[in-house]
Structures are given as C-alpha cells and as structure tokens.
CSV table of C-alpha atoms in Angstrom, one decimal:
chain,number,residue,atom,x,y,z
A,1,MET,CA,-11.5,11.9,-1.4
A,2,GLU,CA,-9.3,11.7,1.3
A,3,VAL,CA,-5.8,13.4,1.1
A,4,SER,CA,-3.5,11.5,1.4
A,5,ILE,CA,1.0,12.7,2.1
A,6,LEU,CA,2.2,10.7,-0.5
A,7,THR,CA,5.7,8.9,1.8
A,8,PRO,CA,7.1,5.3,1.1
A,9,VAL,CA,8.6,6.0,4.4
A,10,CYS,CA,6.3,3.4,6.7
A,11,THR,CA,5.5,0.3,8.7
A,12,LEU,CA,3.6,-1.8,9.5
A,13,VAL,CA,3.8,-3.1,12.8
A,14,PRO,CA,1.8,-5.9,14.8
A,15,THR,CA,0.0,-4.3,17.3
A,16,HIS,CA,0.9,-6.4,20.1
A,17,PHE,CA,4.2,-5.9,19.6
A,18,PHE,CA,3.7,-2.1,18.6
A,19,ASP,CA,5.1,0.5,21.6
A,20,PRO,CA,4.1,3.7,21.0
A,21,THR,CA,7.3,4.9,22.9
A,22,SER,CA,9.5,3.6,20.8
A,23,ALA,CA,7.5,4.6,17.0
A,24,ARG,CA,10.4,6.1,16.1
A,25,GLN,CA,12.4,3.3,16.4
A,26,SER,CA,10.7,1.3,14.6
A,27,LEU,CA,10.5,3.3,11.3
A,28,ALA,CA,14.1,3.7,11.5
A,29,GLU,CA,15.3,0.6,11.7
A,30,VAL,CA,13.7,0.0,7.8
A,31,ALA,CA,13.9,3.0,6.1
A,32,SER,CA,15.6,6.4,6.6
A,33,LEU,CA,14.4,9.6,8.7
A,34,LYS,CA,15.1,12.1,8.6
A,35,GLU,CA,16.4,15.3,11.2
A,36,GLY,CA,13.4,16.3,12.4
A,37,SER,CA,10.7,14.6,11.5
A,38,ALA,CA,8.1,13.2,13.3
A,39,VAL,CA,6.7,10.1,13.0
A,40,LYS,CA,3.1,9.7,13.4
A,41,TRP,CA,0.7,6.3,13.9
A,42,ALA,CA,-2.6,4.5,13.0
A,43,GLU,CA,-4.6,1.2,13.7
A,44,ILE,CA,-4.9,-0.2,11.3
A,45,PRO,CA,-7.8,-3.0,13.0
A,46,GLN,CA,-9.6,-5.6,10.4
A,47,TYR,CA,-5.3,-6.7,10.2
A,48,ASP,CA,-4.6,-6.1,14.1
A,49,ALA,CA,-1.4,-3.7,13.1
A,50,VAL,CA,-0.2,-0.4,14.0
A,51,LEU,CA,0.7,1.9,9.8
A,52,VAL,CA,4.2,4.1,11.5
A,53,TYR,CA,5.4,6.2,8.8
A,54,GLU,CA,6.8,9.7,8.9
A,55,VAL,CA,5.9,13.2,8.6
A,56,ASP,CA,7.7,16.5,7.9
A,57,SER,CA,5.5,18.1,10.5
A,58,GLU,CA,4.2,17.4,13.7
A,59,GLU,CA,1.0,20.2,13.2
A,60,VAL,CA,0.5,16.7,9.1
A,61,THR,CA,-3.0,14.9,10.1
A,62,ALA,CA,-3.1,12.9,6.9
A,63,TYR,CA,-3.1,9.5,6.7
A,64,PRO,CA,-0.4,8.3,4.1
A,65,GLU,CA,-1.1,6.7,0.6
A,66,LEU,CA,-0.6,3.4,2.5
A,67,TYR,CA,-3.1,4.0,4.5
A,68,TYR,CA,-5.7,4.8,2.3
A,69,VAL,CA,-5.1,0.7,0.5
A,70,LEU,CA,-5.5,-0.1,3.0
A,71,GLN,CA,-8.5,0.2,4.3
A,72,ALA,CA,-10.1,-0.6,0.5
A,73,LEU,CA,-9.0,-3.6,0.3
A,74,PRO,CA,-12.8,-4.7,2.6
A,75,ALA,CA,-14.1,-2.7,-0.6
A,76,CYS,CA,-12.9,-5.3,-3.3
A,77,ALA,CA,-15.3,-8.4,-3.2
A,78,ASP,CA,-12.8,-10.9,-4.2
A,79,TYR,CA,-11.2,-13.5,-2.4
A,80,ASN,CA,-8.4,-12.7,-3.5
A,81,LYS,CA,-8.0,-8.2,-2.9
A,82,ILE,CA,-5.3,-6.4,-3.9
A,83,VAL,CA,-5.6,-3.2,-4.3
A,84,ALA,CA,-3.1,-0.7,-6.2
A,85,SER,CA,-1.6,2.8,-5.8
A,86,HIS,CA,0.6,4.9,-8.5
A,87,LYS,CA,1.5,7.7,-7.2
A,88,ASP,CA,4.4,10.2,-7.5
A,89,GLY,CA,6.9,7.7,-8.1
A,90,TYR,CA,5.8,5.1,-5.9
A,91,LEU,CA,3.8,1.7,-5.9
A,92,TYR,CA,1.3,2.0,-2.6
A,93,LEU,CA,0.0,-2.1,-3.1
A,94,ALA,CA,-1.5,-3.8,-0.8
A,95,ILE,CA,-3.6,-7.7,-1.2
A,96,ALA,CA,-4.9,-10.3,1.2
A,97,GLN,CA,-6.7,-12.9,0.2
A,98,GLY,CA,-10.0,-12.6,2.6
A,99,GLY,CA,-9.5,-11.8,5.5
A,100,SER,CA,-5.5,-11.6,5.4
A,101,LEU,CA,-3.8,-8.9,4.8
A,102,LEU,CA,-0.7,-10.5,2.8
A,103,LEU,CA,1.1,-7.9,1.6
A,104,ALA,CA,1.6,-4.3,2.1
A,105,ASN,CA,4.5,-2.5,1.4
A,106,VAL,CA,5.5,1.1,-0.6
A,107,PHE,CA,8.1,0.3,-4.1
A,108,PRO,CA,9.8,2.4,-6.2
A,109,ALA,CA,7.5,2.9,-9.4
A,110,VAL,CA,9.0,6.2,-11.8
A,111,ASP,CA,6.7,5.2,-14.0
A,112,PHE,CA,3.9,2.7,-14.6
A,113,THR,CA,6.0,-0.5,-16.0
A,114,THR,CA,8.2,-0.5,-13.3
A,115,ALA,CA,4.5,-0.1,-10.8
A,116,GLU,CA,3.0,-3.0,-13.3
A,117,TYR,CA,6.2,-4.7,-12.3
A,118,TYR,CA,6.6,-5.4,-8.5
A,119,ILE,CA,3.1,-6.2,-9.2
A,120,PHE,CA,3.2,-9.1,-11.0
A,121,LEU,CA,6.4,-10.4,-8.8
A,122,ALA,CA,4.1,-9.7,-5.7
A,123,MET,CA,1.4,-12.2,-6.6
A,124,LYS,CA,4.3,-14.0,-8.1
A,125,GLN,CA,5.7,-14.5,-4.5
A,126,LEU,CA,2.0,-14.8,-2.8
A,127,GLN,CA,1.9,-17.5,-5.9
A,128,LEU,CA,-1.7,-15.8,-6.8
A,129,ASN,CA,-2.9,-16.0,-10.6
A,130,PRO,CA,-3.4,-12.1,-12.0
A,131,GLU,CA,-6.0,-13.6,-14.0
A,132,VAL,CA,-8.3,-15.1,-11.6
A,133,SER,CA,-8.7,-11.7,-10.2
A,134,VAL,CA,-9.6,-8.0,-9.8
A,135,ILE,CA,-6.8,-5.0,-9.0
A,136,CYS,CA,-8.0,-2.1,-7.1
A,137,MET,CA,-6.7,1.1,-9.0
A,138,ARG,CA,-6.3,3.8,-5.9
A,139,SER,CA,-5.0,6.3,-8.5
A,140,LEU,CA,-6.5,6.9,-11.4
A,141,VAL,CA,-4.7,5.2,-15.1
A,142,GLY,CA,-5.6,6.5,-17.9
A,143,PRO,CA,-6.5,4.1,-21.1
A,144,GLU,CA,-2.8,2.7,-21.6
A,145,GLU,CA,-2.3,1.8,-18.6
A,146,GLU,CA,-6.2,0.2,-17.7
A,147,MET,CA,-5.7,-1.7,-20.9
A,148,SER,CA,-2.4,-3.6,-19.6
A,149,LEU,CA,-4.2,-4.7,-16.8
A,150,TYR,CA,-7.2,-6.1,-18.8
A,151,ARG,CA,-3.9,-8.2,-20.3
A,152,TYR,CA,-3.7,-10.1,-17.0
A,153,PHE,CA,-6.2,-9.5,-14.7
A,154,LYS,CA,-10.1,-10.3,-14.4
A,155,SER,CA,-10.8,-7.6,-14.5
A,156,VAL,CA,-9.8,-3.5,-13.1
A,157,GLY,CA,-11.8,-1.6,-10.7
A,158,GLN,CA,-11.5,1.8,-9.6
A,159,ILE,CA,-11.8,3.0,-5.9
C-alpha cells in the first residue's frame, strides 16, 4: 500500500500551462501556503495534467492522497469512474467519464455524512446518475457507511 500525504493543499495544472519555475505561484493562487513549506509536483499523464502540492519538507518523497485517487480512476471498470477517499477530515474525490477527467478536488469533511454531501453535490453538478454508477473507495469504510452508499450507488467498490 502506498503511503500518502494527507494534504488538501494541491491543484491540477494542465501540462501545457505548467512551468516548474512557477509551481509555487500556481499553488499560491488557489491555496494559502505555510511559510517555509516546499512545493512539489507529479505528472498525471493520463489526464495531461500536473498535480502541484505542498509538503512540509523538501525531503518528503510521498505523494498527496489526491494523486493516488487519480491513479486509481482507471481501475474503475464503468464508464462513470468515481474514486473517493475520506481521511483525516477531508474528502479526496476524482470523477472521470470514459477517459475524460471531470473533477479532482479536496473537500473539508469532518464526518462521512459531509463527505457524502460533497460526493452527491459533485454528481449533481456533473449531471451523473449515482444509481447507474459505481463508487470506488480508497479509504476503509465501515459497514454503516458502506450501506449508506449502497442506498444511492449501483455498487460500492474498495480499491
């Protein structure tokens, strides 16, 4: 299992707009950065994007949780690909349709009910029907949480 950095401070930049020398500036435009923190990036070639993220130290070699959520999207066999991870008070969510990335974001979610709210809000905004979709969870979900998801989704998978 991969070890991830549970940081909500990250952004996706299209590859053709990404410049390594302005990575910090790109991230600072969408999030508040800690003083003295380092900014790193990882290519996401399947979506022609670069994930830019903050770490406490330049020596950190792990990737943020959103990176692993994005990497897990191809493992979803359905046309609507939904991968989520609820960890440490945040929901990491990525949604793709076929090979097109529709959403990759991190939401504050202190509990699973709040995480579900953001999942359903994203689905509604993207006009995707959960009843014909499978959601793949990267984080462990308890039996109650899994049953709650089953009420809305065709299936619930664990990655």
